[in-house]
Amino acid sequence: MPAVSKGDGMRGLAVFISDIRNCKSKEAEIKRINKELANIRSKFKGDKALDGYSKKKYVCKLLFIFLLGHDIDFGHMEAVNLLSSNRYTEKQIGYLFISVLVNSNSELIRLINNAIKNDLASRNPTFMGLALHCIANVGSREMAEAFAGEIPKILVAGDTMDSVKQSAALCLLRLYRTSPDFVPMGDWTSRVVHLLNDQHLGVVTAATSLITTLAQKNPEEFKTSVSLAVSRLSRIVTSASTDLQDYTYYFVPAPWLSVKLLRLLQCYPPPEDAAVRGRLTECLETILNKAQEPPKSKKVQHSNAKNAVLFEAISLIIHHDSEPNLLVRACNQLGQFLQHRETNLRYLALESMCTLASSEFSHEAVKTHIETVINALKTERDVSVRQRAVDLLYAMCDRSNAQQIVAEMLNYLETADYSIREEIVLKVAILAEKYAVDYTWYVDTILNLIRIAGDYVSEEVWYRVIQIVINRDDVQGYAAKTVFEALQAPACHENLVKVGGYILGEFGNLIAGDPRSSPLIQFNLLHSKFHLCSVPTRALLLSTYIKFVNLFPEIKTTIQDVLRSDSQLKNADVELQQRAVEYLRLSTIASTDILATVLEEMPPFPERESSILAKLKKKKGPGTVTDLEEIKKERNSDVNGGTESTPVNASTVALPDSPLQGSLAELVTGPRPRPSRLNSSRLAIHNLQTGVPCLFKGFFTSESTPSPSADLLGLGAAPLTSSAPPPSSTGSLLVDVFSDSASVVAPLAPGSEDNFASPDLASSEVVSEEPADTVHDADELIHKFVCKNNGVLFENQLLQIGLKSEFRQNLGRMFIFYGNKTSTQFLNFTPTLICSDELQSSLNLQTKPVDPTVDGGAQVQQVVNIECISDFMEAPILNIQFRYGGTFQNISVKLPITLNKFFQPTEMASQDFFQRWKQLSNPQQEMQNIFKAKHPMDTEITKAKIIGFGSALLEEVDPNPANFVGAGIIHTKTTQIGCLLRLEPNLQAQMYRLTLRTSKETVSQRLCELLSEQF
Amino acid sequence: MGLGGSCAGWLMQAPCWLGGDFSLSEDTQQQIIRETFHLVSKRDENVCNFLEGGLLIGGSDNKLIYRHYATLYFVFCVDSSESELGILDLIQVFVETLDKCFENVCELDLIFHVDKVHNILAEMVMGGMVLETNMNEIVTQIDAQNKLEKSETFIFQSPRQDR
């Protein structure tokens, strides 16, 4: 007998559905639906009480209309009423409607919860099942709060029916996934583990799912599940399939349960107990053996089920990574699947092999399949499978096969789907670099990459080739020659022009001896591309030209003519115009020596992690590439025979467009800090800028914003973050100064004050000495320190004040370093901290006096202990008085102790965040500011600033990914204040909207003021 | 989550959403159905039954796993916590169960008995997680429900005015 007889059911519903199906047009359908909606509405509103059957029928119609894609805005109340009916049919349709149509924040939720509560207590297994289904389907936090305590009891109660247990286990799992905080761990956990021994395989399956998820978070608590799972698995795998009656699926015993048990075991390392371990190994071997037996059925279902278990067993073998014998057998099995006629199996085999490739036991075995995988890349018709083949090639690559794999990937790239090109480009770039024995091969590969897929070559890739060429002198000549040849192509990609421009600008001289690539030919070649390029590339080329002026004095006049032309000097683009003007002046005014120094070859880059790798990780999301890479790193590099990740540096990312900019910035300690490169021999050059001040002024004004990406890279702060106090000799004092990215300071020999007023200082943040008794306009200085704790607070030609501070909860400690920049002693040196009365009550500062004499060139240190009593608005003032020569000096600066220093970041999930956000909806608690961006609007920098501000940066909380959301707690001695913030950038308008919500009005206000100044 | 909570079947022109992910707005749900149908329907017969997840279905951790029966596509969206082949089998169990319950199931059965189809699926998948895979167990549950239903219908229904 069929379970559903077609004649029964609701006739009215069937008629309605037939009507809809007979509609000839969309309009007719909508008309029919609107008629029905009106009818239902009037029935619901009518005086006559509807009987349960009618309610059920109408709710069903509404549901059908909803499934057709129409909005339903009524009927919810009727559905809720159905829940309290005693009839199964009515209750069931009510729950169905609610599961599909009621969103979790509906005000009906209280009524619904009430009905669910009654059903759970009813002891009627059918009703309990419906209620549990509803909880699992809606899964809201409200429901978790209401039922998470109740469900474990139902789950482990002795008298609960099997079907209810099954539902309860999954229901709990669902609630744990959405709101783990509401699910209390307790006695029930050990009893849940024993469900693995339950008679009913359905219960065991559901319990295994639950335990797997719980064990990932609380491995200790569920440790006993390992031996139970192994024995259960063993009973399934080794039993004759008839023992499991209904749970045998196409001759495979309980495949789903086997898969789940194998998954559960992947939460743990190999069992320690030898007996358990032996039993598990036996199971895994049996599964591998069965794969070799002839199939018991020709049906695809049989092989699917069998292979599902097999793949899971292989995953477990790879996860344990401890039995070489099993690993190699797994690899061979996957190798067979690589050539299977079922596409699904080929796909899965490629996917599993990818993880197998990182095991040292099986890496070699995986490599034997290289030809098959390459063949898959060439012949598979399905892009999903080809993608897996690319992944596997990447994973199995090592020094021995890198050239072959890279060549095949490049080959494939020419015809690859657009969707995966960028990823392949990144992979090729990484492999080429990682396994390059011969760097000429590396250069060739990258240039090929640009030729084949220039549009998909991201900035990171071409920055990287430049970094490597600059760092390795053995490849520079070859690189220059190769780019020169590549540029001969009539149409070449703009990325190639960039690489070519940069490399020829640095190393063009290495090939200039050949008459076929004489200086003039090089220049003409580059300049022939100039007009086809975008502004940033043209800017880069202009820098190349000025470098040529230095490299090839013989073509100086040609270059000057080009720079002098109207199209350059009067270019509408301000950056190009400025460069043209400055470079032209530089080439005219500066002596050969100065030119040679300013335009010197770029120094090697410090070694860092590859930004390409970082990008690939980001692209693939956590878990995939990351794991693989990390595993590879852990498993010593000789698995792959590769070097540890080669010199990598991200700092070109900061200012990649111009070699000159880089070197200039370095010379004058401009916006781009390269602390490791600063050495005394270079410092001498600083006087250069006083020599040609006008020339560089523009340069600085356009760049005087500290390059934010530099900050981001953490370069600027690097020297200061070391915990040792700065040494106090003059030389290192200077170095110390220069390492601070935010302050542009001209170093000055004592006594040379006359030169000091060089114009570029006006654009920098240096505060020159003003008449005594004025507070140096300190708000700006404060803002500089809002998001960081270390740096130079103040500087004039006599005195430098540096800061290092650390804060924890409501306490802090600040080290103030006073550096005497002169060669003369300071006498009566007295720094004093001044707090207004109001501030004194909320901020407690403790410090000891310092030695009243400060020798020339020496540095003294003062420690301030800080305690925040309650929230505060102003900042304390640091007043310094001393005698220098015959004059009395008096300097006051605001000390950057701001409220946000007492922030502790708080991580929270999206739901918590919005719940708290709503709780703080009182108008006094919110502070909002809409303001214009003062700095370039860059996501990464903004993130860094929010973190620097002290709050946690919450990812994936705001539905709009462009927005930033943060949360934290301000600690004061008297109270803790929870703070939520949200920053919404508007790129078009170059504006931000910042909203702060805290429990205290003054805190919202102050934090909003402070943070608004940062963007 | 396990099965992204979403099994959607396409019944001729009418998309049918069985057991949705309730955190999504109705518009998003409809959009997912349309795009998934677009993706799945243009695939050849002999390519694999797995589709890499796009942003729409929650990123690269999620996959679409589908089976094609005559004019019907059954598509499940699952995350990495489920075995791909296991889900293919689950779809098969679902279809076999439908066939058993409706006796030679056809599209019209699914259209006219949306609520029944939903009940059957609810016995297999709950809140996006695999509840029961044993067909006999599922059919027993459905039978029991039908008996309850019948006993109630005979008493309360008045078929003549039923419109």
Short mmCIF file of N, CA, C and O in Angstrom, two decimals, chain A residues 2-4 6 8 11-12 14-15 17-19 21 53 57 66-67 69 71 87-89 92 96 99 133 136-137 166-167 170 173 177 200 246-247 249-250 256 260 263 301 304-305 307 343-344 347 351 381-382 388, chain B residues 2 15 17 22 26 30 43-44 46-50 52 63 80-82 84 86 89 92 96 101-102 108-109 111-112 114 118-119 122 126-127 129-134 136-137 143 145-146 149-150 152 156 162-163:
data_model
loop_
_atom_site.label_atom_id
_atom_site.label_comp_id
_atom_site.label_asym_id
_atom_site.label_seq_id
_atom_site.Cartn_x
_atom_site.Cartn_y
_atom_site.Cartn_z
N PRO A 2 0.57 2.16 -0.89
CA PRO A 2 1.36 3.39 -0.85
C PRO A 2 1.06 4.15 0.43
O PRO A 2 -0.06 4.15 0.92
N ALA A 3 2.09 4.79 0.93
CA ALA A 3 1.92 5.47 2.20
C ALA A 3 1.07 6.72 2.05
O ALA A 3 0.40 7.14 2.98
N VAL A 4 1.13 7.33 0.92
CA VAL A 4 0.31 8.52 0.70
C VAL A 4 -0.70 8.16 -0.38
O VAL A 4 -0.34 7.94 -1.52
N LYS A 6 -3.41 9.01 -3.02
CA LYS A 6 -3.51 10.27 -3.74
C LYS A 6 -4.89 10.91 -3.64
O LYS A 6 -5.04 12.10 -3.85
N ASP A 8 -6.76 11.26 -0.95
CA ASP A 8 -7.07 12.00 0.29
C ASP A 8 -6.52 13.41 0.23
O ASP A 8 -6.07 13.89 -0.76
N ARG A 11 -9.07 18.76 -0.61
CA ARG A 11 -9.53 18.94 -1.98
C ARG A 11 -9.38 20.40 -2.41
O ARG A 11 -8.96 20.70 -3.52
N GLY A 12 -9.75 21.33 -1.50
CA GLY A 12 -9.66 22.75 -1.84
C GLY A 12 -8.25 23.13 -2.26
O GLY A 12 -8.06 23.90 -3.20
N ALA A 14 -6.03 21.10 -3.59
CA ALA A 14 -5.73 20.51 -4.89
C ALA A 14 -6.35 21.34 -6.00
O ALA A 14 -5.72 21.58 -7.04
N VAL A 15 -7.57 21.82 -5.78
CA VAL A 15 -8.23 22.63 -6.79
C VAL A 15 -7.44 23.91 -7.03
O VAL A 15 -7.19 24.32 -8.17
N ILE A 17 -4.29 24.46 -6.51
CA ILE A 17 -3.04 24.19 -7.21
C ILE A 17 -3.31 23.94 -8.70
O ILE A 17 -2.58 24.45 -9.58
N SER A 18 -4.37 23.22 -9.01
CA SER A 18 -4.71 22.99 -10.42
C SER A 18 -4.97 24.31 -11.12
O SER A 18 -4.49 24.55 -12.23
N ASP A 19 -5.72 25.17 -10.45
CA ASP A 19 -6.00 26.48 -11.05
C ASP A 19 -4.71 27.20 -11.40
O ASP A 19 -4.57 27.75 -12.49
N ARG A 21 -1.83 25.99 -11.94
CA ARG A 21 -1.11 25.32 -13.02
C ARG A 21 -1.76 25.58 -14.37
O ARG A 21 -1.09 25.54 -15.40
N TYR A 53 -9.84 22.01 10.61
CA TYR A 53 -9.55 21.57 9.26
C TYR A 53 -9.42 22.75 8.31
O TYR A 53 -8.50 22.81 7.49
N LYS A 57 -6.25 23.96 6.08
CA LYS A 57 -6.29 24.07 4.63
C LYS A 57 -5.78 25.44 4.18
O LYS A 57 -4.97 25.54 3.26
N PHE A 66 3.59 30.87 -0.82
CA PHE A 66 4.95 31.29 -0.43
C PHE A 66 6.00 30.53 -1.24
O PHE A 66 6.98 31.10 -1.71
N LEU A 67 5.77 29.24 -1.40
CA LEU A 67 6.76 28.45 -2.13
C LEU A 67 6.83 28.85 -3.60
O LEU A 67 7.85 28.62 -4.26
N GLY A 69 7.03 31.77 -4.45
CA GLY A 69 7.88 32.94 -4.48
C GLY A 69 7.15 34.23 -4.15
O GLY A 69 7.62 35.31 -4.48
N ASP A 71 5.31 36.89 -1.33
CA ASP A 71 5.40 37.26 0.08
C ASP A 71 4.10 36.94 0.79
O ASP A 71 3.01 37.14 0.23
N ARG A 87 -4.97 17.89 17.59
CA ARG A 87 -4.95 16.97 16.44
C ARG A 87 -3.61 17.03 15.74
O ARG A 87 -3.07 18.11 15.47
N TYR A 88 -3.13 15.90 15.40
CA TYR A 88 -1.83 15.82 14.76
C TYR A 88 -1.78 16.63 13.48
O TYR A 88 -0.87 17.42 13.26
N THR A 89 -2.80 16.46 12.60
CA THR A 89 -2.75 17.13 11.30
C THR A 89 -2.64 18.63 11.44
O THR A 89 -1.91 19.30 10.70
N GLN A 92 0.72 19.65 13.02
CA GLN A 92 1.83 19.43 12.09
C GLN A 92 1.91 20.57 11.06
O GLN A 92 2.97 21.09 10.78
N LEU A 96 4.86 23.29 10.44
CA LEU A 96 5.46 23.43 9.11
C LEU A 96 5.50 24.90 8.70
O LEU A 96 6.52 25.43 8.27
N SER A 99 8.04 26.78 10.78
CA SER A 99 9.41 26.47 10.40
C SER A 99 9.82 27.19 9.13
O SER A 99 10.95 27.61 8.96
N HIS A 133 11.66 19.20 15.96
CA HIS A 133 11.93 19.61 14.59
C HIS A 133 11.84 21.11 14.43
O HIS A 133 12.67 21.73 13.77
N ALA A 136 14.83 22.81 15.90
CA ALA A 136 16.03 22.62 15.08
C ALA A 136 15.95 23.44 13.81
O ALA A 136 16.95 23.99 13.35
N ASN A 137 14.75 23.54 13.24
CA ASN A 137 14.64 24.28 11.99
C ASN A 137 14.78 25.78 12.19
O ASN A 137 15.39 26.46 11.38
N GLN A 166 16.66 10.51 18.77
CA GLN A 166 17.33 10.90 17.53
C GLN A 166 17.14 12.39 17.26
O GLN A 166 18.08 13.13 17.01
N SER A 167 15.87 12.81 17.33
CA SER A 167 15.58 14.22 17.07
C SER A 167 16.22 15.11 18.13
O SER A 167 16.74 16.18 17.81
N LEU A 170 19.97 15.73 17.44
CA LEU A 170 20.25 16.68 16.37
C LEU A 170 19.79 18.08 16.73
O LEU A 170 20.41 19.07 16.35
N LEU A 173 22.37 19.55 18.75
CA LEU A 173 23.51 19.89 17.89
C LEU A 173 23.27 21.21 17.18
O LEU A 173 24.15 22.07 17.11
N ARG A 177 25.41 24.63 17.62
CA ARG A 177 26.10 25.33 16.52
C ARG A 177 25.75 26.80 16.50
O ARG A 177 26.60 27.63 16.21
N HIS A 200 19.70 1.06 18.71
CA HIS A 200 19.10 1.61 17.50
C HIS A 200 20.15 2.40 16.71
O HIS A 200 20.69 3.40 17.17
N ASP A 246 18.01 -3.43 8.32
CA ASP A 246 17.58 -2.29 7.54
C ASP A 246 18.67 -1.27 7.28
O ASP A 246 18.54 -0.45 6.39
N TYR A 247 19.67 -1.26 8.10
CA TYR A 247 20.70 -0.24 7.91
C TYR A 247 21.75 -0.65 6.88
O TYR A 247 22.73 0.04 6.68
N TYR A 249 22.68 -0.80 3.22
CA TYR A 249 22.22 -0.05 2.06
C TYR A 249 22.94 -0.58 0.84
O TYR A 249 24.16 -0.47 0.75
N TYR A 250 22.21 -1.18 -0.04
CA TYR A 250 22.82 -1.78 -1.23
C TYR A 250 24.05 -2.61 -0.89
O TYR A 250 25.14 -2.37 -1.39
N TRP A 256 26.30 5.30 6.42
CA TRP A 256 26.30 6.66 7.01
C TRP A 256 26.91 6.64 8.39
O TRP A 256 27.68 7.51 8.75
N LYS A 260 30.17 8.62 9.79
CA LYS A 260 30.12 9.50 10.96
C LYS A 260 31.14 9.08 12.02
O LYS A 260 31.81 9.93 12.62
N ARG A 263 34.50 10.11 10.99
CA ARG A 263 34.64 11.55 11.20
C ARG A 263 34.94 11.87 12.66
O ARG A 263 35.78 12.71 12.96
N GLN A 301 24.58 3.00 -6.57
CA GLN A 301 24.36 3.21 -5.14
C GLN A 301 25.31 2.36 -4.30
O GLN A 301 25.80 2.79 -3.27
N ASN A 304 28.77 3.91 -4.56
CA ASN A 304 28.78 5.19 -3.83
C ASN A 304 28.92 4.98 -2.34
O ASN A 304 29.75 5.61 -1.67
N ALA A 305 28.09 4.09 -1.82
CA ALA A 305 28.08 3.89 -0.37
C ALA A 305 29.41 3.30 0.08
O ALA A 305 29.99 3.74 1.08
N ASN A 307 32.29 3.53 -1.38
CA ASN A 307 33.38 4.50 -1.51
C ASN A 307 33.27 5.65 -0.52
O ASN A 307 34.28 6.23 -0.13
N THR A 343 33.28 10.32 -12.77
CA THR A 343 33.88 11.63 -12.53
C THR A 343 33.93 11.96 -11.04
O THR A 343 34.89 12.53 -10.54
N ASN A 344 32.86 11.58 -10.35
CA ASN A 344 32.83 11.89 -8.91
C ASN A 344 34.03 11.32 -8.18
O ASN A 344 34.60 11.96 -7.30
N TYR A 347 37.22 13.20 -8.95
CA TYR A 347 37.20 14.46 -8.21
C TYR A 347 37.63 14.25 -6.76
O TYR A 347 38.52 14.92 -6.24
N GLU A 351 41.03 15.38 -4.61
CA GLU A 351 40.88 16.18 -3.39
C GLU A 351 41.60 15.51 -2.21
O GLU A 351 42.35 16.16 -1.48
N ARG A 381 36.76 17.28 -18.57
CA ARG A 381 35.79 18.21 -19.16
C ARG A 381 35.17 19.10 -18.10
O ARG A 381 34.50 20.08 -18.41
N ASP A 382 35.37 18.74 -16.86
CA ASP A 382 34.68 19.43 -15.79
C ASP A 382 35.64 20.38 -15.05
O ASP A 382 36.68 19.95 -14.55
N ARG A 388 40.69 20.83 -8.99
CA ARG A 388 41.30 19.93 -8.02
C ARG A 388 42.67 19.45 -8.51
O ARG A 388 43.61 19.30 -7.74
N GLY B 2 25.63 21.52 9.00
CA GLY B 2 25.76 20.29 8.21
C GLY B 2 25.26 20.46 6.81
O GLY B 2 25.95 21.05 5.99
N PRO B 15 9.81 26.78 -8.69
CA PRO B 15 10.83 26.42 -7.71
C PRO B 15 10.18 26.08 -6.39
O PRO B 15 9.18 26.66 -6.01
N TRP B 17 10.95 25.19 -2.38
CA TRP B 17 11.96 25.32 -1.35
C TRP B 17 11.55 24.44 -0.18
O TRP B 17 10.56 24.69 0.48
N PHE B 22 16.84 29.48 7.59
CA PHE B 22 15.91 30.51 8.00
C PHE B 22 16.57 31.84 8.34
O PHE B 22 15.91 32.78 8.67
N GLU B 26 13.67 36.13 2.33
CA GLU B 26 12.96 35.40 1.28
C GLU B 26 13.56 35.69 -0.08
O GLU B 26 13.69 34.80 -0.92
N GLN B 30 15.07 33.00 -2.77
CA GLN B 30 14.64 32.86 -4.16
C GLN B 30 15.81 33.01 -5.11
O GLN B 30 15.93 32.31 -6.11
N ARG B 43 24.81 21.89 -16.67
CA ARG B 43 25.93 20.95 -16.60
C ARG B 43 25.66 19.70 -17.40
O ARG B 43 24.53 19.21 -17.47
N ASP B 44 26.71 19.14 -17.96
CA ASP B 44 26.58 17.91 -18.75
C ASP B 44 26.24 16.74 -17.85
O ASP B 44 26.38 16.80 -16.65
N ASN B 46 27.87 13.84 -17.79
CA ASN B 46 28.99 13.04 -17.26
C ASN B 46 30.03 13.85 -16.50
O ASN B 46 31.16 13.43 -16.35
N VAL B 47 29.67 15.04 -16.04
CA VAL B 47 30.59 15.76 -15.16
C VAL B 47 30.28 15.34 -13.72
O VAL B 47 29.34 14.58 -13.49
N CYS B 48 31.06 15.81 -12.77
CA CYS B 48 30.83 15.32 -11.42
C CYS B 48 29.62 16.00 -10.78
O CYS B 48 29.16 17.03 -11.25
N ASN B 49 29.13 15.40 -9.73
CA ASN B 49 27.91 15.89 -9.12
C ASN B 49 28.16 16.89 -8.01
O ASN B 49 27.29 17.15 -7.20
N PHE B 50 29.37 17.41 -7.97
CA PHE B 50 29.70 18.37 -6.92
C PHE B 50 30.01 19.70 -7.57
O PHE B 50 30.69 19.76 -8.59
N GLU B 52 31.54 23.54 -6.70
CA GLU B 52 32.20 24.38 -5.71
C GLU B 52 31.26 25.50 -5.29
O GLU B 52 30.55 26.04 -6.11
N LYS B 63 29.45 23.19 -0.60
CA LYS B 63 29.35 22.60 -1.93
C LYS B 63 27.90 22.34 -2.26
O LYS B 63 27.08 22.08 -1.38
N SER B 80 31.73 21.12 4.66
CA SER B 80 32.73 20.06 4.60
C SER B 80 32.53 19.00 5.67
O SER B 80 33.26 18.02 5.71
N SER B 81 31.54 19.17 6.55
CA SER B 81 31.37 18.16 7.59
C SER B 81 30.58 16.95 7.09
O SER B 81 30.32 16.03 7.84
N GLU B 82 30.17 16.96 5.83
CA GLU B 82 29.44 15.81 5.31
C GLU B 82 30.24 15.14 4.20
O GLU B 82 30.97 15.79 3.46
N GLU B 84 30.66 13.65 0.66
CA GLU B 84 30.00 13.95 -0.61
C GLU B 84 29.21 12.76 -1.13
O GLU B 84 28.05 12.89 -1.52
N GLY B 86 28.17 10.28 0.57
CA GLY B 86 27.08 10.02 1.51
C GLY B 86 25.85 10.83 1.15
O GLY B 86 24.73 10.34 1.20
N ASP B 89 24.05 9.48 -1.82
CA ASP B 89 23.22 8.35 -1.42
C ASP B 89 21.97 8.83 -0.70
O ASP B 89 20.89 8.25 -0.85
N GLN B 92 19.43 9.68 -3.05
CA GLN B 92 18.84 8.45 -3.59
C GLN B 92 17.81 7.88 -2.61
O GLN B 92 16.71 7.50 -3.01
N GLU B 96 13.95 7.30 -3.43
CA GLU B 96 13.34 5.98 -3.29
C GLU B 96 12.18 6.02 -2.31
O GLU B 96 11.16 5.36 -2.50
N CYS B 101 6.36 6.03 -1.11
CA CYS B 101 5.22 6.68 -0.49
C CYS B 101 4.17 7.07 -1.52
O CYS B 101 2.98 7.01 -1.25
N PHE B 102 4.60 7.52 -2.67
CA PHE B 102 3.63 7.98 -3.67
C PHE B 102 3.34 6.92 -4.72
O PHE B 102 2.55 7.17 -5.62
N LEU B 108 3.91 15.67 -10.54
CA LEU B 108 2.63 16.17 -10.07
C LEU B 108 2.40 15.82 -8.60
O LEU B 108 1.86 16.63 -7.85
N ASP B 109 2.84 14.65 -8.20
CA ASP B 109 2.69 14.28 -6.80
C ASP B 109 3.39 15.29 -5.92
O ASP B 109 2.89 15.70 -4.88
N ILE B 111 4.09 18.34 -6.61
CA ILE B 111 3.46 19.66 -6.63
C ILE B 111 2.21 19.68 -5.76
O ILE B 111 1.99 20.59 -4.97
N PHE B 112 1.42 18.63 -5.89
CA PHE B 112 0.15 18.65 -5.17
C PHE B 112 0.28 18.27 -3.71
O PHE B 112 -0.66 18.43 -2.94
N VAL B 114 2.94 19.16 -1.52
CA VAL B 114 4.14 19.80 -0.98
C VAL B 114 4.32 19.49 0.49
O VAL B 114 5.41 19.21 0.96
N HIS B 118 7.42 17.54 2.24
CA HIS B 118 8.15 18.16 3.33
C HIS B 118 8.23 17.23 4.54
O HIS B 118 9.28 17.11 5.17
N ASN B 119 7.13 16.57 4.82
CA ASN B 119 7.14 15.63 5.96
C ASN B 119 8.17 14.53 5.76
O ASN B 119 8.87 14.16 6.70
N ALA B 122 11.49 15.89 6.24
CA ALA B 122 11.72 16.20 7.65
C ALA B 122 12.10 14.94 8.43
O ALA B 122 12.78 15.03 9.44
N MET B 126 16.94 17.19 9.46
CA MET B 126 16.33 18.02 10.48
C MET B 126 17.28 19.17 10.79
O MET B 126 18.44 18.95 11.10
N GLY B 127 16.76 20.37 10.67
CA GLY B 127 17.61 21.54 10.95
C GLY B 127 18.91 21.48 10.18
O GLY B 127 19.94 21.93 10.64
N MET B 129 20.52 18.72 9.30
CA MET B 129 21.40 17.60 9.65
C MET B 129 20.71 16.28 9.34
O MET B 129 19.50 16.16 9.44
N VAL B 130 21.51 15.30 8.99
CA VAL B 130 20.95 14.01 8.59
C VAL B 130 20.37 13.30 9.82
O VAL B 130 21.08 13.04 10.78
N LEU B 131 19.08 13.03 9.75
CA LEU B 131 18.39 12.44 10.91
C LEU B 131 18.27 10.94 10.76
O LEU B 131 18.57 10.18 11.66
N GLU B 132 17.81 10.50 9.61
CA GLU B 132 17.56 9.07 9.45
C GLU B 132 17.86 8.69 8.01
O GLU B 132 17.53 9.43 7.08
N THR B 133 18.49 7.55 7.82
CA THR B 133 18.88 7.15 6.48
C THR B 133 18.25 5.82 6.10
O THR B 133 18.41 5.36 4.97
N ASN B 134 17.59 5.22 7.04
CA ASN B 134 17.02 3.91 6.78
C ASN B 134 15.62 4.07 6.22
O ASN B 134 14.71 4.56 6.88
N ASN B 136 13.17 2.06 5.48
CA ASN B 136 12.04 1.41 6.14
C ASN B 136 11.60 2.20 7.36
O ASN B 136 10.41 2.35 7.62
N GLU B 137 12.58 2.68 8.10
CA GLU B 137 12.27 3.48 9.28
C GLU B 137 11.46 4.72 8.88
O GLU B 137 10.48 5.08 9.51
N ASP B 143 3.94 6.30 7.52
CA ASP B 143 2.72 5.50 7.63
C ASP B 143 1.95 5.85 8.89
O ASP B 143 0.73 6.05 8.86
N GLN B 145 2.05 8.53 10.56
CA GLN B 145 1.46 9.87 10.44
C GLN B 145 0.19 9.82 9.61
O GLN B 145 -0.81 10.45 9.93
N ASN B 146 0.26 9.06 8.51
CA ASN B 146 -0.91 8.99 7.65
C ASN B 146 -2.10 8.35 8.37
O ASN B 146 -3.24 8.77 8.18
N GLU B 149 -3.57 10.88 10.51
CA GLU B 149 -4.23 11.87 9.69
C GLU B 149 -5.60 11.36 9.25
O GLU B 149 -6.60 12.06 9.33
N LYS B 150 -5.59 10.10 8.80
CA LYS B 150 -6.83 9.53 8.30
C LYS B 150 -7.88 9.47 9.40
O LYS B 150 -9.02 9.86 9.19
N GLU B 152 -8.21 11.28 11.79
CA GLU B 152 -8.75 12.61 12.07
C GLU B 152 -9.62 13.10 10.92
O GLU B 152 -10.65 13.74 11.12
N PHE B 156 -13.58 14.73 10.78
CA PHE B 156 -13.82 16.18 10.71
C PHE B 156 -14.09 16.73 9.32
O PHE B 156 -14.58 17.83 9.18
N ASP B 162 -15.88 21.70 0.51
CA ASP B 162 -14.46 22.00 0.68
C ASP B 162 -13.90 22.77 -0.50
O ASP B 162 -13.63 22.24 -1.55
N ARG B 163 -13.74 24.02 -0.33
CA ARG B 163 -13.22 24.81 -1.46
C ARG B 163 -12.24 25.82 -0.93
O ARG B 163 -12.54 26.56 -0.03
#
